[in-house]
Coordinates of C-alpha atoms in Angstrom, one line a residue:
Chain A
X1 CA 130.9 130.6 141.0
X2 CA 127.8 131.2 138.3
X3 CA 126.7 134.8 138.2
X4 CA 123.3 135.5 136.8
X5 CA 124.7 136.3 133.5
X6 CA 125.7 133.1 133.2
X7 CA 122.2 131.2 134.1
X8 CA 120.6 129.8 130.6
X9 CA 117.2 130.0 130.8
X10 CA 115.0 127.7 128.5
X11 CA 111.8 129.2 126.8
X12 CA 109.3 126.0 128.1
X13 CA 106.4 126.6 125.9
X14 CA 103.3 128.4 125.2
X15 CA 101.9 129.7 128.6
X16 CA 98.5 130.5 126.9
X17 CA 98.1 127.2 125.6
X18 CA 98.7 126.0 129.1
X19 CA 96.4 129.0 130.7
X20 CA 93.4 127.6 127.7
X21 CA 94.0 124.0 129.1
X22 CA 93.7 125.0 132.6
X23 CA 90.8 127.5 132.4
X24 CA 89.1 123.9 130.7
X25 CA 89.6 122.2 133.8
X26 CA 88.8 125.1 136.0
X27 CA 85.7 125.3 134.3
X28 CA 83.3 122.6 136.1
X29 CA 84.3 123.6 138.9
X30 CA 83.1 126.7 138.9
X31 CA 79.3 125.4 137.3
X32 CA 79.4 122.8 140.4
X33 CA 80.1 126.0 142.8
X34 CA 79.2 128.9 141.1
X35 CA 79.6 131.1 144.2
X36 CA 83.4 130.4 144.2
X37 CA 85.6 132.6 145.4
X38 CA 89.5 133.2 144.7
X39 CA 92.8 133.3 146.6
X40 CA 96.2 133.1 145.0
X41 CA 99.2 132.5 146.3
X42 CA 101.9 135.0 146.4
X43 CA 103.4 136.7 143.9
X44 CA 103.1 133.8 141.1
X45 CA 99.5 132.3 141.8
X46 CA 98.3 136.0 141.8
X47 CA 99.2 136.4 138.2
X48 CA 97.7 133.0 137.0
X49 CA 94.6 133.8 139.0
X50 CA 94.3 137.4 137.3
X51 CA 94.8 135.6 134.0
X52 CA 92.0 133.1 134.4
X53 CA 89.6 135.3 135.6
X54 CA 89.7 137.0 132.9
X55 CA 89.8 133.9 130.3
X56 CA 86.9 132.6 131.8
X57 CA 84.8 135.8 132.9
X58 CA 84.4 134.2 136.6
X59 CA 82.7 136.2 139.5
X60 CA 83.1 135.9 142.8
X61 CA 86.0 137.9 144.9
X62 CA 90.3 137.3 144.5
X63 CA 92.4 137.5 147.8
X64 CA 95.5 136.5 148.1
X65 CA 97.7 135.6 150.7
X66 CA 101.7 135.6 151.1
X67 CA 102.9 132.1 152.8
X68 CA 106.4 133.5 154.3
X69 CA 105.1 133.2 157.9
X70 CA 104.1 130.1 157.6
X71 CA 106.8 128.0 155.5
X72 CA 108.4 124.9 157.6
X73 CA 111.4 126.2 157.6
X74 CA 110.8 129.7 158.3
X75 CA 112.7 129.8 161.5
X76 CA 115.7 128.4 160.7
X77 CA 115.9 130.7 156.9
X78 CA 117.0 133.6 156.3
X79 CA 114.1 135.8 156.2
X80 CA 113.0 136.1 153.0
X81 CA 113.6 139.0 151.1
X82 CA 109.8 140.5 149.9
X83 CA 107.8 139.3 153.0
X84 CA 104.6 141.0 151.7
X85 CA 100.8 141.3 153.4
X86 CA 98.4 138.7 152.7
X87 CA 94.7 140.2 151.9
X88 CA 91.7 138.4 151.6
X89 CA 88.7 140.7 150.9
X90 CA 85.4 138.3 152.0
X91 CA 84.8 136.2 154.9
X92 CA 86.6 132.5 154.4
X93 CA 83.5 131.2 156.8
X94 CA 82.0 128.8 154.8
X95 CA 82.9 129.4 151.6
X96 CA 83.9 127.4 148.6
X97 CA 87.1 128.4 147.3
X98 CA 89.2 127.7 144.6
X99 CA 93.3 128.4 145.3
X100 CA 95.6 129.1 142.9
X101 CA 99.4 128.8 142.3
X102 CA 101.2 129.2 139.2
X103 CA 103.6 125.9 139.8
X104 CA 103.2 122.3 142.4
X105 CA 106.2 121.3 143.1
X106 CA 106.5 119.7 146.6
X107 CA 103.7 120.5 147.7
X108 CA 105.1 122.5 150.8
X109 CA 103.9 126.0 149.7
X110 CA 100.7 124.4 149.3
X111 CA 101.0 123.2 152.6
X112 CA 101.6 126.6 154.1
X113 CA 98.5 128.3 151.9
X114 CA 96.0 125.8 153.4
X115 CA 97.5 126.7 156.8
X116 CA 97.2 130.8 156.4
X117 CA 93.8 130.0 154.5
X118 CA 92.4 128.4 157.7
X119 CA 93.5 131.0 160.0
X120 CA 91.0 133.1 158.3
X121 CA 88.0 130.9 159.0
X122 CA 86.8 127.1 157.5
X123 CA 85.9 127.2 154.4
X124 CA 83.5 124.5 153.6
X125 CA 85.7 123.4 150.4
X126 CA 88.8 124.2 148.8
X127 CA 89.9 123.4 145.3
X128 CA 93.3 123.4 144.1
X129 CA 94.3 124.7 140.7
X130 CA 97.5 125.2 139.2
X131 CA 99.6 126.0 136.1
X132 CA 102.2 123.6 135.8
X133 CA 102.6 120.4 137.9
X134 CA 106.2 119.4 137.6
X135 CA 106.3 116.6 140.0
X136 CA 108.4 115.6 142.8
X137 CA 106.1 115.7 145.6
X138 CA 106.9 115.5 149.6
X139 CA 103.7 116.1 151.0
X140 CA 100.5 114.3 149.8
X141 CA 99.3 116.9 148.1
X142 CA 97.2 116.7 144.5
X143 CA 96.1 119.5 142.4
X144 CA 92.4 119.4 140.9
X145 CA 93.3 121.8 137.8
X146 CA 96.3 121.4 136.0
X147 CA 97.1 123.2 133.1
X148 CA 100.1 121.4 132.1
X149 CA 102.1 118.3 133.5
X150 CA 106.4 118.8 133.4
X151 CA 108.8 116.4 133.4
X152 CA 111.5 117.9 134.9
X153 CA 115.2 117.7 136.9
X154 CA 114.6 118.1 140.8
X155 CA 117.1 120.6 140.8
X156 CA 116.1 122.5 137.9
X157 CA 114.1 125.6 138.6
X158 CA 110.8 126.8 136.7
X159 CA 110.0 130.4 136.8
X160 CA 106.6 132.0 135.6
X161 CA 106.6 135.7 135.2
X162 CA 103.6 138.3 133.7
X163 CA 104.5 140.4 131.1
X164 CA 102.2 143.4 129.0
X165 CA 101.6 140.6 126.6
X166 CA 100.5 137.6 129.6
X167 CA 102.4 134.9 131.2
X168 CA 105.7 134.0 130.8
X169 CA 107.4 130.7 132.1
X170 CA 111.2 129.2 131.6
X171 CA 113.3 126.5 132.9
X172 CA 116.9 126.9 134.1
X173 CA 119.1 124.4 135.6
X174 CA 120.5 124.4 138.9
X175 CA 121.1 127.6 141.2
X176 CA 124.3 128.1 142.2
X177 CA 124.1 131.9 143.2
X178 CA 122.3 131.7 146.4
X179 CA 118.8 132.5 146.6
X180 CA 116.4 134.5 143.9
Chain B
X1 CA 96.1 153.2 160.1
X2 CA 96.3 153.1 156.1
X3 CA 98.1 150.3 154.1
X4 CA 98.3 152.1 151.0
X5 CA 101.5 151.5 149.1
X6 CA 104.1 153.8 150.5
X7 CA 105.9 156.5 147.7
X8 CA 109.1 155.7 149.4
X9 CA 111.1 153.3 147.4
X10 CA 110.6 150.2 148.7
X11 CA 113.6 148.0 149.4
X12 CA 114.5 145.9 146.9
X13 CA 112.6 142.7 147.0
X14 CA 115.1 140.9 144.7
X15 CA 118.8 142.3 147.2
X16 CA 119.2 140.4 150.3
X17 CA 119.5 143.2 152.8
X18 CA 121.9 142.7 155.5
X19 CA 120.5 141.8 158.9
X20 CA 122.5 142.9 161.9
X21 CA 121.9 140.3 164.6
X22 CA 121.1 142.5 167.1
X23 CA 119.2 145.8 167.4
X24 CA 120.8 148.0 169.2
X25 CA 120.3 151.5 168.4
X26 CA 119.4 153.7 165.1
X27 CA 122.9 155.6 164.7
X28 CA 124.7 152.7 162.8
X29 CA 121.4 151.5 160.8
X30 CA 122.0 152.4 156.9
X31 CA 118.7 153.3 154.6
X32 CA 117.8 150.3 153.2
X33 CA 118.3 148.3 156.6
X34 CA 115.8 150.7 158.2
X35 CA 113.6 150.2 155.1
X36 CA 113.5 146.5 155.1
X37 CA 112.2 146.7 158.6
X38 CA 109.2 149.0 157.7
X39 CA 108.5 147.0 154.7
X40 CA 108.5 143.7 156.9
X41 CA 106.4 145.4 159.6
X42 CA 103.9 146.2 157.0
X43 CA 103.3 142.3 156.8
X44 CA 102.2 142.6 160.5
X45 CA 100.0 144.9 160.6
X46 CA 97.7 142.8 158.3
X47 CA 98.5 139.8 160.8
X48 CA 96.7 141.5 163.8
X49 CA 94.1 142.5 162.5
X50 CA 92.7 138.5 161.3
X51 CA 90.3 136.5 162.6
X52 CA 93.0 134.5 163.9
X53 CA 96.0 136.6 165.2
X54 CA 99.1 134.1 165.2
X55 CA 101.4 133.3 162.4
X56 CA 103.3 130.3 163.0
X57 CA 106.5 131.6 161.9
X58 CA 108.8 131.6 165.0
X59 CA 107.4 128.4 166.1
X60 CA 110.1 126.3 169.1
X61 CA 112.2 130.3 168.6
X62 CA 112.6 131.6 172.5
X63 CA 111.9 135.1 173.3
X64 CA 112.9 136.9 177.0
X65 CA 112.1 140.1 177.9
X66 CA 114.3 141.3 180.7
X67 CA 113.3 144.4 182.2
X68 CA 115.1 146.0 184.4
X69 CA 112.7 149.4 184.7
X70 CA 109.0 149.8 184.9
X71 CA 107.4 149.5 181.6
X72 CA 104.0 148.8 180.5
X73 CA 103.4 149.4 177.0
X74 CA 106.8 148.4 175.8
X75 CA 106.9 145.3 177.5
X76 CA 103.3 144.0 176.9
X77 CA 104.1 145.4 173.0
X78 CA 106.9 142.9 172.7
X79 CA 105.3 140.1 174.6
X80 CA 102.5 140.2 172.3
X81 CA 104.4 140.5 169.8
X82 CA 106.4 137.3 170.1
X83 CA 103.5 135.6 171.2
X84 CA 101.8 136.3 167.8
X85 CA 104.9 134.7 165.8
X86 CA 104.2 131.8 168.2
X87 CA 107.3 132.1 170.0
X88 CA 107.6 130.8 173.5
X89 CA 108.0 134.5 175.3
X90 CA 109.0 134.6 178.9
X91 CA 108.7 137.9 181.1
X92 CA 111.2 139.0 183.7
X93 CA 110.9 141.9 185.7
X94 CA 113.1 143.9 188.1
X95 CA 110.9 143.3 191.2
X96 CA 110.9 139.4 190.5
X97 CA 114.5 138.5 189.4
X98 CA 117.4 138.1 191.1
X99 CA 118.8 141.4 190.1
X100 CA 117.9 142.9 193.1
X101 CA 119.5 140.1 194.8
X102 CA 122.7 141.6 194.0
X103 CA 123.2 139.5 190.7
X104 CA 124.7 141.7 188.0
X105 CA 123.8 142.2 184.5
X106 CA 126.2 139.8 183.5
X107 CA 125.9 136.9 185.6
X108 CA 121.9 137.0 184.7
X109 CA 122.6 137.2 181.1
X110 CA 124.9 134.4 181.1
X111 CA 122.4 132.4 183.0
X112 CA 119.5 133.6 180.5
X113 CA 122.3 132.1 177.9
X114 CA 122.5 128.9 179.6
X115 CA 118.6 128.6 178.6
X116 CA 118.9 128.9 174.9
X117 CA 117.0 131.9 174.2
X118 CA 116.9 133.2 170.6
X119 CA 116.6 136.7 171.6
X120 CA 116.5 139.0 174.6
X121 CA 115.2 142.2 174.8
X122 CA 116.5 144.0 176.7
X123 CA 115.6 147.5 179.0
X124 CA 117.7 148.9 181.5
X125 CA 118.8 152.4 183.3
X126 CA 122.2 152.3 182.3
X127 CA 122.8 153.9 178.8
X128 CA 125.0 151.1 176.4
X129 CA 123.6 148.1 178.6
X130 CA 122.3 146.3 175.6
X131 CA 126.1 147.1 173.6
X132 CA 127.4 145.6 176.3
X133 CA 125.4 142.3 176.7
X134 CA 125.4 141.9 173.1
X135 CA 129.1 141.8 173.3
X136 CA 128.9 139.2 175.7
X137 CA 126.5 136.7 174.9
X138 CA 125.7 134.3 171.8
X139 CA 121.6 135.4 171.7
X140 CA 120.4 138.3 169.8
X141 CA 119.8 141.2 171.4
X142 CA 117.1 143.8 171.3
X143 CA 117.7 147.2 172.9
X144 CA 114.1 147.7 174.7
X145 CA 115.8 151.4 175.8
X146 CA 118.6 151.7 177.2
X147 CA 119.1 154.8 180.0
X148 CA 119.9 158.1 177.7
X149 CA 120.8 156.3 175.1
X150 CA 118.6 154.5 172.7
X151 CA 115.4 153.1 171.7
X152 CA 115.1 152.2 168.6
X153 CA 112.2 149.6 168.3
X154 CA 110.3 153.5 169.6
X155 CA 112.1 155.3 166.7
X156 CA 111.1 152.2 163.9
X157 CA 107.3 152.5 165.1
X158 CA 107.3 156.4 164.3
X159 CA 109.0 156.1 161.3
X160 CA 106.2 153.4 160.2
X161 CA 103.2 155.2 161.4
X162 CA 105.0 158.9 159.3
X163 CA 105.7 156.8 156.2
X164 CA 102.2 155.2 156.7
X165 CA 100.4 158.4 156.6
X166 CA 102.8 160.7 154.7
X167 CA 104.1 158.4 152.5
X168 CA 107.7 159.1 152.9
X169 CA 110.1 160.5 155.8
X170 CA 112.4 162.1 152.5
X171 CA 111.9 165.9 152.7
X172 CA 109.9 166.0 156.2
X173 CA 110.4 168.6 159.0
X174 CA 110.0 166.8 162.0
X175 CA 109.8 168.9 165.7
X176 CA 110.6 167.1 168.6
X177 CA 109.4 168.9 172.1
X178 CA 110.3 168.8 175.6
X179 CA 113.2 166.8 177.8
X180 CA 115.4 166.3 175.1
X181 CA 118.4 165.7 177.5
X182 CA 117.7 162.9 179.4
X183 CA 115.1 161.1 176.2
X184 CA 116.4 158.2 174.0
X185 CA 113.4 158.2 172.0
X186 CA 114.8 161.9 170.8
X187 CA 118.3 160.2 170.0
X188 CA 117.0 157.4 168.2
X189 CA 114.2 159.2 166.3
X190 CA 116.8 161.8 165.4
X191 CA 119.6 158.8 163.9
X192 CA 116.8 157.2 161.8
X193 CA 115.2 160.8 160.3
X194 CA 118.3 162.0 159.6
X195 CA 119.5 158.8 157.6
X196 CA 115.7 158.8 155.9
X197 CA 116.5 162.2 155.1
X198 CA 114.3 164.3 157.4
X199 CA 114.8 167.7 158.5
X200 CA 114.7 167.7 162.5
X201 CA 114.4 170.2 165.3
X202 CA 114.8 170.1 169.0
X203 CA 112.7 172.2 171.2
X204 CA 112.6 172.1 175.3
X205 CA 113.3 174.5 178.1
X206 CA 117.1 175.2 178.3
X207 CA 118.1 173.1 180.7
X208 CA 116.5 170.3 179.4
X209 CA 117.9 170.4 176.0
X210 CA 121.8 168.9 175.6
X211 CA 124.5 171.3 176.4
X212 CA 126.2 171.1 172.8
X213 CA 124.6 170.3 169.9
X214 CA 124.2 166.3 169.3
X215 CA 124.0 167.1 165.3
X216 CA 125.1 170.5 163.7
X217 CA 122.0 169.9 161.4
X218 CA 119.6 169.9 164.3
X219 CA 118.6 173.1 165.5
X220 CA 117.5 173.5 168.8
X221 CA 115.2 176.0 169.8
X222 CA 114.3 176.8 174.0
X223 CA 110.7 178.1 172.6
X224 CA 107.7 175.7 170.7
X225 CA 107.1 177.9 167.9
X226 CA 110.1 178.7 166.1
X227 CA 110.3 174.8 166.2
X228 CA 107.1 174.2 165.3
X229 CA 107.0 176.9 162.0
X230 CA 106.2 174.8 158.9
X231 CA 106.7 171.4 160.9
X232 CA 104.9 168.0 159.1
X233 CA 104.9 166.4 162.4
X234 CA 105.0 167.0 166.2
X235 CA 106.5 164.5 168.6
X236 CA 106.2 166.1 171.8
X237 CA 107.8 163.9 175.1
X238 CA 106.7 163.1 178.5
X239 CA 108.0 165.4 181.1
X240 CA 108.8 164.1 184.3
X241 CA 107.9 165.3 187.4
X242 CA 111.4 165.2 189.3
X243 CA 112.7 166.8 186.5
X244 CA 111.1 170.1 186.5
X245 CA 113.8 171.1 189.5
X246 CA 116.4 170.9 186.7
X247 CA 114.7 173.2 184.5
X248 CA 114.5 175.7 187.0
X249 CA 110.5 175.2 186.6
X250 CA 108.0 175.1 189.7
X251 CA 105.5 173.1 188.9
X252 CA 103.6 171.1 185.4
X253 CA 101.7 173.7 185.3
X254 CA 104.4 176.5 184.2
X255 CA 105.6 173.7 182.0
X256 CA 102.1 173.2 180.4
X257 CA 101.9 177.0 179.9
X258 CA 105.4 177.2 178.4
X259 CA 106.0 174.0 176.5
X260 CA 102.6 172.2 176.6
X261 CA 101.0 171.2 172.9
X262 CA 97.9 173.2 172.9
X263 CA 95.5 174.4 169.9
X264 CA 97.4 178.0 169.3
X265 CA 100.3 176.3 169.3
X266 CA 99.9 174.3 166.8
X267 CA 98.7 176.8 164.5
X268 CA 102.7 177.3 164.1
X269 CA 102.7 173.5 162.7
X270 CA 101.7 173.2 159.0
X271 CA 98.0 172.4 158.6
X272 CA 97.2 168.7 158.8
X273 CA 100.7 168.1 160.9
X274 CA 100.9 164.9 162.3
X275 CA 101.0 164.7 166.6
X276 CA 102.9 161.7 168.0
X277 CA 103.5 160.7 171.3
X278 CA 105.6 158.0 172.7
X279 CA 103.4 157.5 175.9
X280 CA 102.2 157.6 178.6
X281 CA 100.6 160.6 178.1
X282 CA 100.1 163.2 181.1
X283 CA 97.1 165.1 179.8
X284 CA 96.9 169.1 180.2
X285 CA 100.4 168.8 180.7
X286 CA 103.3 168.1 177.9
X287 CA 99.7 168.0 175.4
X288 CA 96.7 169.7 175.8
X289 CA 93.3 166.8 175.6
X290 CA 92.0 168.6 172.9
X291 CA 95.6 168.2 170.6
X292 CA 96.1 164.5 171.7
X293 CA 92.3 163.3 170.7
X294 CA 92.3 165.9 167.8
X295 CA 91.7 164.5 164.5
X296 CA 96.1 165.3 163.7
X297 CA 96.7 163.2 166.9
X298 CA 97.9 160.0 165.7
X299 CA 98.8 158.2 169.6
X300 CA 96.7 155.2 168.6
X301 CA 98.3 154.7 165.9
X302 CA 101.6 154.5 167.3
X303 CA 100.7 151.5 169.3
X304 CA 99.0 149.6 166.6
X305 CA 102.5 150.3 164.7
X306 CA 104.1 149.4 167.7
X307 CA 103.4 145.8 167.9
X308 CA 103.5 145.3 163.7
X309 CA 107.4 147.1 164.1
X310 CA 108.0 144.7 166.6
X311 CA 106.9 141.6 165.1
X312 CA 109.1 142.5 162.0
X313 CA 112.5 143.0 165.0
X314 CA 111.4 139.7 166.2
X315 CA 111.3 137.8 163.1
X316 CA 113.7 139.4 161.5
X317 CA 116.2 138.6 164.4
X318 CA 115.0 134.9 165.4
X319 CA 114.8 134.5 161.6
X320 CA 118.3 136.0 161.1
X321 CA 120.1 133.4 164.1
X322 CA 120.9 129.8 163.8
X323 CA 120.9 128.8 167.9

């Protein structure tokens, strides 16, 4: 049995770089739509939303919203532990909005995000933007921003935290201790 | 109803709390158990108030509520409840099952097992009903109120709309009026405030309050005020008309002049004290109109919190249970 002690993280490179790279590609999207507004996906998209904002000065309003209730395998999960409120401050109706998540993986959180985004109206366009695309898809599901492509092990994890001093990512391998 | 971040420490997001896999009363629920379920209800409250009002989360999960006593707002509370998480709910009633047929408990909840459900809640007359179906049966169980005994999805909903308000139940003196015997929302409000570290008080005409004290830390008190001195929140209960006999009372309206919730009152309570009420109300009776609409009333409240406390049981349980 692996305790957490014993988990090795890897230091995956430099998240502002990757923020810079993203906040390029972000950028015509936002002088095609100025009007834009923001939603990020619990907790992680949240941070890398707050983090562009700011890199790139954008307007418009951030939500976010919390995709617990809606994963495809909620029912037969455990709960998960933080089930937290989703909160989207301006009316979905219409809108163009840009979605954010710090890492694409299989594509199912994504999945669940469109669905909780939808229950709040139609938005007449949604854009997909996120930090690190690390492959190994299972839904056809493409991001329009990417900050940076990973190679990496399906079962390895990849964790982006915010610190005083911005983002933070790292790489472990494979869980053994049940979930984070 | 505010959704401010709540000063009580929150359960740890990061520690799996254990889930019990049924609900069937507040006495043997530890701290963090009880604060997983408010944090989780806090979730729900933002889900009913959406354009769209259905999370998809307990999609092909089974719900049935078997009632075995009139209820209204209970019932409906956890029908809507279900039906928000998209679980297939079905409704039986006393009147319509086979329970006045002469089928017992038993037999119906091993037929209702038969069907697969994920959970049954579960009201009935007979205090431990829902201890003893859970004992018997593979579905998780939710006590709905069970005789004397408990009700604790009624105790979880207070506790949320407090914290919501107050901020915390730590430190609180919380009053509790009227038929304190025969009321399982008193029992079960009493278990959880006592674990979250509230100060509680019984008050009710003599007869109506248990013969020996539940709790040695509860006072009981056959007067309002010296209950009500200093209190941060009122709950005052329903009286029922066929009890009034018992307390040696004639009629509501002695028991509106004696117990009943009025303005001077309340001047006992400290200022800005929060007035609950399980419902229904009877007005001019147990509460005076001008305390229950009063800008301290928070009634309203309670039902909003009703159905978000709810939806957390729900999920939480169906979640919690592979069928």
């Amino acid at each position: 049995m692996t305790t957490s002690a014993d988990i090795q993280w890897t230091t995956v490179g430099d998240s502002s770089e990757d923020l810079g790279s993203l906040a390029t590609s972000v950028g015509p999207i936002l002088q095609r739509e100025p009007s834009t507004h923001w939603v990020g996906v619990r907790r992680g998209g949240v941070c890398v939303a707050e983090a562009l904002r700011e890199q790139l000065k954008a307007g418009g309003e951030l939500g976010h919203i919390d995709i617990s209730l809606y994963r495809d395998d909620a029912a037969t999960h455990l709960p998960q532990p933080s089930t937290g409120p989703s909160h989207i401050p301006f009316e979905v109706e219409g809108k163009s909005i840009l979605l954010v998540d710090d890492v694409l993986h299989t594509g199912r959180t994504i999945r669940a995000a469109l669905s909780c985004l939808l229950d709040y109206g139609r938005p007449k366009r949604v854009w997909l933007a996120v930090l690190y695309d690390r492959g190994g898809r299972e839904l056809p599901i493409a991001a329009d921003a990417v900050g940076r492509v990973l190679e990496m092990d399906p079962d390895h994890h990849l964790e982006v935290t915010t610190g005083d001093d911005g983002l933070h990512v790292r790489r472990r391998g494979p869980r053994f201790n049940g979930p984070v | 109803m505010s959704t401010s971040p709540s000063k009580d420490t929150s359960s740890n997001p990061q520690a799996a709390v254990n889930i019990p896999r049924h609900l069937l009363g507040m006495e043997h629920l530890s701290k963090e158990q009880i604060l997983h379920h408010l944090d989780t209800a806090r979730t729900f409250v933002e889900v009913s108030r959406r354009p769209v009002r259905k999370v998809p989360a307990l999609k092909g999960k089974t719900v049935i509520n078997l009632f075995c006593e009139p209820s209204t707002r209970t019932r409906t509370s956890f029908e809507l409840a279900g039906k928000r998480l998209s679980a297939d709910v079905v409704n039986i009633s006393q009147a319509a099952s086979s329970l006045t047929k002469g089928e017992s408990l038993l037999d119906t909840c091993k037929t209702l097992e038969a069907l697969h459900p994920d959970v049954v809640v579960l009201r009935h007359p007979a205090s431990g009903a829902a201890d003893f179906v859970a004992s018997q049966v593979r579905f998780s169980v939710v006590n709905a109120g069970d005789g004397m005994h408990e009700h604790p999805t009624q105790a979880l909903l207070d506790a949320f709309t407090i914290r919501e308000r107050l901020g915390t139940l730590k430190g609180l003196k919380v009053a509790i009026c009227g038929d304190i015997l025969h009321s399982r929302v008193a029992r079960s409000n009493a278990w959880l405030l006592r674990t979250m570290g509230s100060e509680v008080c019984f008050a009710g005409p003599r007869p109506l309050l248990p013969p020996h004290p539940i709790w040695p830390d509860v006072p009981m008190y056959d007067r309002l005020e010296p209950a009500l001195e200093g209190a941060d929140v009122v709950m005052v209960l329903r009286i029922q008309r066929e009890r009034l006999k018992s307390a040696s009372l004639s009629s509501l309206e002695e028991y509106a002049r004696l117990f009943g919730l009025g303005p001077r009152q309340l001047l006992f309570a400290k200022p800005g004290a929060l007035i609950m009420h399980p419902g229904p109300i009877n007005r001019g009776v147990e509460i005076d109109p001008r305390v229950a609409d009063g800008p301290q009333s928070v009634i309203l409240d309670q039902v909003e919190a009703g159905l978000a406390t709810r939806m957390a049981t729900l999920y939480l349980l169906a979640g919690n249970h592979e069928s």
